[in-house]
CSV table of C-alpha atoms and ligand atoms in Angstrom, one decimal:
chain,number,residue,atom,x,y,z
U,1,MET,CA,4.1,7.9,11.6
U,2,THR,CA,1.4,7.8,14.3
U,3,ALA,CA,-1.7,5.8,13.9
U,4,ARG,CA,-5.1,5.6,15.6
U,5,SER,CA,-6.7,2.4,16.8
U,6,HIS,CA,-10.4,1.6,16.3
U,7,SER,CA,-12.5,-0.7,18.3
U,8,VAL,CA,-12.1,-3.1,15.5
U,9,PRO,CA,-8.4,-4.0,15.1
U,10,LEU,CA,-8.1,-1.6,12.2
U,11,VAL,CA,-5.1,0.8,12.2
U,12,LEU,CA,-5.4,3.8,9.8
U,13,THR,CA,-2.4,6.0,9.2
U,14,GLU,CA,-2.9,9.6,10.3
U,15,GLU,CA,-3.0,10.7,6.7
U,16,VAL,CA,-5.8,8.3,5.8
U,17,GLN,CA,-7.7,9.1,9.0
U,18,GLU,CA,-7.5,12.8,8.4
U,19,ALA,CA,-8.6,12.5,4.8
U,20,LEU,CA,-11.6,10.4,5.7
U,21,ALA,CA,-12.6,12.8,8.5
U,22,ALA,CA,-12.4,15.7,6.1
U,23,GLY,CA,-14.4,13.9,3.4
U,24,GLN,CA,-11.4,13.9,1.0
U,25,ALA,CA,-10.8,11.3,-1.7
U,26,VAL,CA,-9.2,8.1,-0.5
U,27,VAL,CA,-8.4,5.0,-2.7
U,28,ALA,CA,-7.9,1.6,-1.1
U,29,LEU,CA,-5.3,-0.7,-2.6
U,30,GLU,CA,-4.8,-4.4,-2.2
U,31,SER,CA,-1.5,-6.1,-1.3
U,32,SER,CA,-1.8,-9.7,-2.4
U,33,ILE,CA,-0.6,-8.3,-5.7
U,34,ILE,CA,2.6,-7.2,-3.8
U,35,ALA,CA,3.0,-10.3,-1.7
U,36,GLN,CA,1.9,-13.0,-4.2
U,37,GLY,CA,0.9,-11.5,-7.5
U,38,MET,CA,4.1,-9.9,-8.8
U,39,PRO,CA,7.8,-10.8,-8.5
U,40,HIS,CA,10.3,-8.7,-6.6
U,41,PRO,CA,11.3,-5.9,-7.3
U,42,THR,CA,8.5,-5.1,-9.7
U,43,ASN,CA,5.9,-5.7,-6.9
U,44,ILE,CA,7.4,-2.9,-4.8
U,45,GLU,CA,8.1,-0.5,-7.7
U,46,THR,CA,4.5,-1.0,-8.9
U,47,ALA,CA,3.0,-0.5,-5.4
U,48,LEU,CA,4.9,2.8,-5.0
U,49,LYS,CA,4.1,4.0,-8.5
U,50,VAL,CA,0.4,3.3,-7.9
U,51,GLU,CA,0.4,5.3,-4.7
U,52,GLU,CA,2.2,8.1,-6.5
U,53,THR,CA,-0.3,8.1,-9.3
U,54,ILE,CA,-3.2,8.4,-6.9
U,55,ARG,CA,-1.5,11.3,-5.1
U,56,GLN,CA,-0.9,13.1,-8.4
U,57,ARG,CA,-4.7,12.9,-9.1
U,58,GLY,CA,-5.5,14.5,-5.8
U,59,ALA,CA,-6.5,11.5,-3.7
U,60,VAL,CA,-4.9,9.7,-0.7
U,61,PRO,CA,-3.7,6.0,-1.3
U,62,ALA,CA,-4.5,3.5,1.4
U,63,THR,CA,-2.7,0.2,0.8
U,64,THR,CA,-4.1,-2.5,3.1
U,65,ALA,CA,-2.3,-5.4,4.7
U,66,LEU,CA,-2.0,-7.5,7.8
U,67,LEU,CA,1.0,-6.7,9.9
U,68,ASP,CA,1.8,-7.7,13.5
U,69,GLY,CA,-1.7,-8.8,14.3
U,70,LYS,CA,-3.3,-5.6,13.0
U,71,ILE,CA,-5.3,-4.7,9.9
U,72,ARG,CA,-3.4,-1.8,8.4
U,73,VAL,CA,-5.0,0.8,6.2
U,74,GLY,CA,-2.2,2.9,4.7
U,75,LEU,CA,1.4,1.7,4.7
U,76,SER,CA,4.7,3.5,4.7
U,77,ALA,CA,7.2,2.8,1.9
U,78,GLY,CA,9.2,0.7,4.4
U,79,GLU,CA,6.2,-1.4,5.2
U,80,ILE,CA,5.5,-2.0,1.5
U,81,GLU,CA,9.1,-3.1,1.1
U,82,ARG,CA,8.7,-5.4,4.1
U,83,LEU,CA,5.6,-7.0,2.6
U,84,GLY,CA,7.2,-7.3,-0.8
U,85,THR,CA,10.2,-9.1,0.5
U,86,ALA,CA,8.7,-11.2,3.3
U,87,LYS,CA,9.1,-14.9,2.6
U,88,ASP,CA,6.3,-15.9,4.9
U,89,ALA,CA,3.6,-13.5,3.9
U,90,VAL,CA,0.3,-15.3,3.5
U,91,LYS,CA,-2.5,-14.6,1.0
U,92,VAL,CA,-5.3,-13.2,3.0
U,93,GLY,CA,-8.9,-13.4,1.7
U,94,ARG,CA,-12.0,-12.3,3.5
U,95,ARG,CA,-12.2,-15.7,5.3
U,96,ASP,CA,-8.6,-15.5,6.4
U,97,LEU,CA,-8.8,-12.1,8.1
U,98,ALA,CA,-9.7,-13.2,11.6
U,99,ARG,CA,-7.2,-16.1,11.5
U,100,ALA,CA,-4.3,-13.8,10.3
U,101,LEU,CA,-5.1,-11.4,13.2
U,102,VAL,CA,-5.1,-14.2,15.8
U,103,THR,CA,-1.8,-15.7,14.4
U,104,LYS,CA,-0.3,-12.3,13.8
U,105,ALA,CA,0.7,-13.4,10.3
U,106,ALA,CA,2.0,-10.9,7.8
U,107,GLY,CA,-0.4,-11.0,4.9
U,108,GLY,CA,-1.2,-9.5,1.5
U,109,THR,CA,-4.9,-8.8,1.2
U,110,THR,CA,-6.8,-10.0,-1.9
U,111,VAL,CA,-9.7,-8.2,-3.4
U,112,SER,CA,-12.1,-10.0,-1.1
U,113,ALA,CA,-10.2,-8.9,2.0
U,114,THR,CA,-9.5,-5.4,0.7
U,115,SER,CA,-13.1,-4.7,-0.2
U,116,THR,CA,-14.1,-5.8,3.3
U,117,ILE,CA,-11.5,-3.7,5.0
U,118,ALA,CA,-12.3,-0.6,2.9
U,119,ALA,CA,-15.9,-0.9,3.9
U,120,LEU,CA,-14.9,-1.2,7.6
U,121,ALA,CA,-12.7,1.9,7.2
U,122,GLY,CA,-15.3,3.9,5.3
U,123,ILE,CA,-13.4,4.0,2.0
U,124,ARG,CA,-15.6,3.9,-1.0
U,125,THR,CA,-13.2,3.4,-3.9
U,126,PHE,CA,-10.6,0.6,-4.5
U,127,ALA,CA,-8.2,0.0,-7.4
U,128,THR,CA,-6.7,-3.4,-8.4
U,129,GLY,CA,-5.5,-5.2,-11.5
U,130,GLY,CA,-8.1,-7.9,-12.2
U,131,ILE,CA,-10.6,-9.4,-9.8
U,132,GLY,CA,-10.9,-13.1,-9.2
U,133,GLY,CA,-13.8,-15.0,-10.6
U,134,VAL,CA,-15.1,-18.4,-11.8
U,135,HIS,CA,-12.3,-20.6,-13.0
U,136,ARG,CA,-12.4,-22.4,-16.3
U,137,GLY,CA,-13.5,-26.0,-16.1
U,138,TRP,CA,-15.9,-25.3,-13.2
U,139,THR,CA,-18.3,-28.0,-14.4
U,140,GLY,CA,-15.7,-30.6,-13.5
U,141,HIS,CA,-13.9,-28.8,-10.6
U,142,LEU,CA,-15.6,-25.9,-8.9
U,143,ASP,CA,-13.3,-23.0,-8.1
U,144,VAL,CA,-15.0,-19.6,-7.6
U,145,SER,CA,-13.0,-16.7,-6.1
U,146,ALA,CA,-14.3,-15.3,-2.9
U,147,ASP,CA,-13.8,-11.9,-4.5
U,148,LEU,CA,-17.2,-12.1,-6.1
U,149,ARG,CA,-19.2,-12.6,-3.0
U,150,ALA,CA,-17.1,-10.2,-1.0
U,151,ILE,CA,-17.6,-7.5,-3.6
U,152,ALA,CA,-21.4,-8.1,-3.2
U,153,MET,CA,-21.1,-7.7,0.5
U,154,ALA,CA,-19.2,-4.5,0.7
U,155,ARG,CA,-20.4,-1.2,-0.8
U,156,VAL,CA,-17.0,-0.4,-2.4
U,157,THR,CA,-16.4,0.4,-6.0
U,158,VAL,CA,-13.7,-1.8,-7.4
U,159,VAL,CA,-11.8,-0.4,-10.4
U,160,CYS,CA,-10.2,-3.2,-12.4
U,161,SER,CA,-9.4,-4.4,-15.9
U,162,GLY,CA,-12.0,-7.1,-15.8
U,163,ALA,CA,-11.4,-10.4,-14.3
U,164,LYS,CA,-8.1,-12.2,-14.9
U,165,ALA,CA,-7.8,-13.6,-18.4
U,166,PHE,CA,-7.4,-17.2,-17.4
U,167,LEU,CA,-10.9,-17.4,-15.8
U,168,ASP,CA,-14.2,-18.3,-17.4
U,169,LEU,CA,-15.3,-14.7,-18.1
U,170,PRO,CA,-18.9,-15.3,-19.2
U,171,ALA,CA,-19.5,-17.4,-16.0
U,172,THR,CA,-17.8,-14.7,-13.9
U,173,LEU,CA,-20.2,-12.1,-15.4
U,174,GLU,CA,-23.2,-14.4,-14.7
U,175,VAL,CA,-22.2,-14.8,-11.0
U,176,LEU,CA,-21.8,-11.0,-10.6
U,177,GLU,CA,-25.3,-10.6,-12.1
U,178,SER,CA,-26.7,-13.2,-9.7
U,179,LEU,CA,-25.0,-11.4,-6.8
U,180,ALA,CA,-26.6,-8.1,-7.9
U,181,VAL,CA,-23.3,-6.4,-8.5
U,182,ALA,CA,-23.4,-3.7,-11.2
U,183,VAL,CA,-20.6,-4.0,-13.8
U,184,VAL,CA,-19.9,-0.7,-15.5
U,185,GLY,CA,-17.7,-0.3,-18.5
U,186,PHE,CA,-15.5,2.8,-18.2
U,187,ARG,CA,-15.4,4.1,-21.7
U,188,THR,CA,-16.1,0.6,-23.0
U,189,ASP,CA,-19.2,-1.4,-24.1
U,190,VAL,CA,-17.5,-4.8,-23.6
U,191,PHE,CA,-15.9,-6.6,-20.7
U,192,PRO,CA,-12.1,-6.3,-21.0
U,193,SER,CA,-10.0,-9.4,-20.3
U,194,PHE,CA,-7.1,-8.1,-18.2
U,195,TYR,CA,-4.2,-8.3,-20.8
U,196,SER,CA,-6.5,-7.4,-23.7
U,197,ARG,CA,-8.9,-4.5,-24.2
U,198,GLU,CA,-11.8,-6.4,-25.7
U,199,THR,CA,-13.9,-9.5,-25.6
U,200,ASP,CA,-17.2,-10.3,-27.3
U,201,LEU,CA,-18.9,-10.0,-23.8
U,202,ALA,CA,-21.3,-7.0,-24.0
U,203,LEU,CA,-21.9,-5.0,-20.9
U,204,GLU,CA,-25.3,-3.5,-20.0
U,205,HIS,CA,-23.8,-0.3,-18.4
U,206,ARG,CA,-21.3,2.1,-19.7
U,207,ALA,CA,-20.0,5.4,-18.2
U,208,ASP,CA,-17.8,7.9,-19.9
U,209,SER,CA,-16.7,10.0,-17.0
U,210,ALA,CA,-15.6,9.6,-13.4
U,211,GLU,CA,-18.4,12.0,-12.4
U,212,GLU,CA,-21.0,9.6,-13.8
U,213,ILE,CA,-19.7,6.7,-11.7
U,214,ALA,CA,-19.6,8.9,-8.6
U,215,ARG,CA,-23.2,9.9,-9.1
U,216,GLN,CA,-24.1,6.2,-9.4
U,217,MET,CA,-22.3,5.5,-6.1
U,218,ALA,CA,-24.1,8.4,-4.4
U,219,CYS,CA,-27.3,6.9,-5.6
U,220,GLN,CA,-26.4,3.5,-4.2
U,221,ASP,CA,-25.8,5.2,-0.9
U,222,GLN,CA,-29.2,6.9,-1.0
U,223,LEU,CA,-30.9,3.6,-1.8
U,224,GLY,CA,-29.0,1.8,1.0
U,225,LEU,CA,-27.9,-0.9,-1.4
U,226,PRO,CA,-25.2,-3.0,0.3
U,227,GLU,CA,-23.5,-4.3,-2.8
U,228,GLY,CA,-20.2,-3.0,-4.3
U,229,MET,CA,-19.8,-2.0,-7.9
U,230,VAL,CA,-17.3,-3.2,-10.4
U,231,VAL,CA,-15.9,-0.6,-12.8
U,232,VAL,CA,-14.0,-2.2,-15.7
U,233,ASN,CA,-11.3,-0.1,-17.3
U,234,PRO,CA,-9.5,-1.6,-20.3
U,235,ILE,CA,-5.7,-1.9,-20.3
U,236,PRO,CA,-4.0,1.1,-22.2
U,237,ALA,CA,-3.7,0.2,-25.9
U,238,ASP,CA,0.1,0.5,-26.0
U,239,ALA,CA,0.4,-2.2,-23.2
U,240,GLU,CA,-2.2,-4.6,-24.4
U,241,ILE,CA,-1.5,-8.2,-25.5
U,242,PRO,CA,-4.0,-9.3,-28.1
U,243,ARG,CA,-6.1,-12.2,-26.9
U,244,ALA,CA,-5.0,-14.5,-29.7
U,245,GLU,CA,-1.4,-14.1,-28.6
U,246,ILE,CA,-1.8,-14.6,-24.9
U,247,GLU,CA,-4.5,-17.4,-25.0
U,248,GLY,CA,-2.1,-20.2,-26.0
U,249,LEU,CA,0.2,-19.3,-23.1
U,250,ILE,CA,-2.7,-19.2,-20.6
U,251,GLU,CA,-3.9,-22.6,-21.8
U,252,ARG,CA,-0.4,-24.0,-21.3
U,253,ALA,CA,-0.1,-22.5,-17.8
U,254,LEU,CA,-3.5,-23.9,-16.8
U,255,ARG,CA,-2.5,-27.3,-18.1
U,256,GLU,CA,0.7,-27.3,-16.1
U,257,ALA,CA,-1.2,-26.1,-12.9
U,258,GLU,CA,-3.4,-29.1,-13.3
U,259,GLU,CA,-0.6,-31.6,-14.0
U,260,GLN,CA,1.3,-30.3,-10.9
U,261,GLY,CA,-1.7,-30.5,-8.7
U,262,ILE,CA,-1.8,-26.8,-7.9
U,263,ALA,CA,-5.1,-26.1,-6.2
U,264,GLY,CA,-7.0,-23.6,-4.0
U,265,LYS,CA,-5.5,-20.2,-3.4
U,266,ALA,CA,-2.2,-21.2,-5.1
U,267,VAL,CA,-3.8,-21.3,-8.5
U,268,THR,CA,-3.9,-17.6,-9.3
U,269,PRO,CA,-0.3,-16.8,-8.2
U,270,PHE,CA,1.0,-19.9,-10.1
U,271,VAL,CA,-0.8,-19.0,-13.4
U,272,LEU,CA,0.3,-15.3,-13.2
U,273,GLU,CA,3.9,-16.3,-12.7
U,274,ARG,CA,3.9,-19.0,-15.4
U,275,VAL,CA,2.3,-16.7,-18.0
U,276,LYS,CA,4.9,-14.2,-17.1
U,277,GLN,CA,7.7,-16.7,-17.8
U,278,LEU,CA,6.1,-18.0,-21.0
U,279,SER,CA,5.5,-14.4,-22.4
U,280,GLY,CA,9.1,-13.4,-21.6
U,281,GLY,CA,7.9,-10.8,-19.1
U,282,ARG,CA,5.4,-9.2,-21.4
U,283,SER,CA,2.4,-10.1,-19.2
U,284,LEU,CA,4.0,-8.6,-16.2
U,285,ALA,CA,4.6,-5.3,-18.0
U,286,ALA,CA,1.0,-5.4,-19.1
U,287,ASN,CA,-0.1,-6.1,-15.5
U,288,VAL,CA,1.9,-3.1,-14.2
U,289,ALA,CA,0.4,-0.8,-16.9
U,290,LEU,CA,-3.2,-1.8,-16.2
U,291,VAL,CA,-2.9,-1.4,-12.5
U,292,VAL,CA,-1.4,2.1,-12.8
U,293,ASN,CA,-4.2,3.0,-15.2
U,294,ASN,CA,-6.8,1.7,-12.8
U,295,ALA,CA,-5.3,3.7,-10.0
U,296,GLN,CA,-5.7,6.8,-12.0
U,297,VAL,CA,-9.4,6.2,-12.8
U,298,ALA,CA,-10.1,5.1,-9.2
U,299,ALA,CA,-8.5,8.4,-8.0
U,300,ASP,CA,-10.7,10.4,-10.4
U,301,ILE,CA,-13.8,8.6,-9.2
U,302,ALA,CA,-12.8,9.1,-5.5
U,303,VAL,CA,-12.3,12.8,-6.1
U,304,ALA,CA,-15.6,13.2,-8.0
U,305,TYR,CA,-17.4,11.3,-5.2
U,306,SER,CA,-15.9,13.5,-2.5
U,307,LYS,CA,-17.0,16.6,-4.4
U,308,LEU,CA,-20.5,15.3,-4.7
U,309,ALA,CA,-20.6,14.6,-0.9
U,310,ALA,CA,-19.2,18.1,-0.2
U,311,GLY,CA,-21.9,19.6,-2.5
U,312,GLY,CA,-24.6,17.8,-0.5
U,313,ALA,CA,-25.7,15.7,-3.5
X,1,LIG,N1,-4.9,-8.5,-9.8
X,1,LIG,C1,-3.6,-8.6,-10.3
X,1,LIG,N2,-2.8,-9.4,-9.7
X,1,LIG,C2,-3.2,-10.2,-8.6
X,1,LIG,C3,-4.5,-10.1,-8.1
X,1,LIG,C4,-5.3,-9.3,-8.7
X,1,LIG,O1,-3.3,-7.8,-11.2
X,1,LIG,O2,-2.3,-11.0,-8.0
X,1,LIG,C5,-4.9,-11.0,-6.9
X,1,LIG,C6,-6.0,-10.2,-6.2
X,1,LIG,O3,-5.6,-10.1,-4.8
X,1,LIG,C7,-7.2,-11.1,-6.3
X,1,LIG,C8,-6.6,-12.5,-6.3
X,1,LIG,O4,-8.1,-10.9,-5.2
X,1,LIG,O5,-5.5,-12.3,-7.1
X,1,LIG,C9,-7.6,-13.6,-6.7
X,1,LIG,O6,-7.2,-14.8,-6.1
X,1,LIG,P1,-8.2,-16.0,-6.1
X,1,LIG,O7,-8.4,-16.3,-7.5
X,1,LIG,O8,-7.5,-17.1,-5.4
X,1,LIG,O9,-9.4,-15.6,-5.3
X,2,LIG,MN1,-10.1,-20.2,-5.9
């Protein structure tokens, strides 16, 4: 596969490059979920399934990662495999990007890094599982994911199933409001909580079609608003774990994280893995289902947005 270099150390695959040049739909994908978020081999299987889903909906997938001192936009199946089996892959957030380039570290990009990279590459839509946010207990110990500020700084629409369930969801929504990031419910009036479809957190904005969201994106472009948008898409009903069932496991995982002194960027991967063990793998199956579902919606949004642009809207 040939690739083209940019003045920024950004390497797009030919497929992604051509799609962007032709104004076709492209969906960015993160890779921290491959390198840190899911165990092998589910991580690789899911990444490939997500790419396949996006292609079936008529868009081009662009999984981002750091490899050999380059920011890569679009990976081959072999490279996804490499990232998904690398023992030394680092978790790369927005602030780690330059460091990972200098040290040539292999890295999985989080939502904060992927939003940043997508904006640099000119990709307007991005699918993930759940964004990071404000951690519970923030009044005692402040932990706020860089995802929130990075989403506010990159005009990229992030399709997710809400923020991860072990976070303080009301506080996360408040911060998104402060950062002027629109949170739009995709066929929902409430903020979903990753493993579960519903919470009692009402949303101000709801959209019932991909076209509606694409029009809102085009409007953001016209206004020159720099912020990204968060589109929340609830987990499919058949994969959902009711909040009452998962909450006890989350609380236990969070308690263990504290007891074991897990801190900083290690918290999210630890809790995801522990909840997986405690739920007998059910949370992982839910995570896979929601990511694939988000990829589908993101592809539909990207296709609708590219049609708008082609129509001169
Ligand atoms: N969504 C998932 N699994 C994940 C993540 C998201 O379904 O592993 C990752 C994303 O890369 C997100 C990161 O940006 O978790 C958040 O990490 P932190 O809380 O340390 O910012
Ligand atoms: Mn954190």
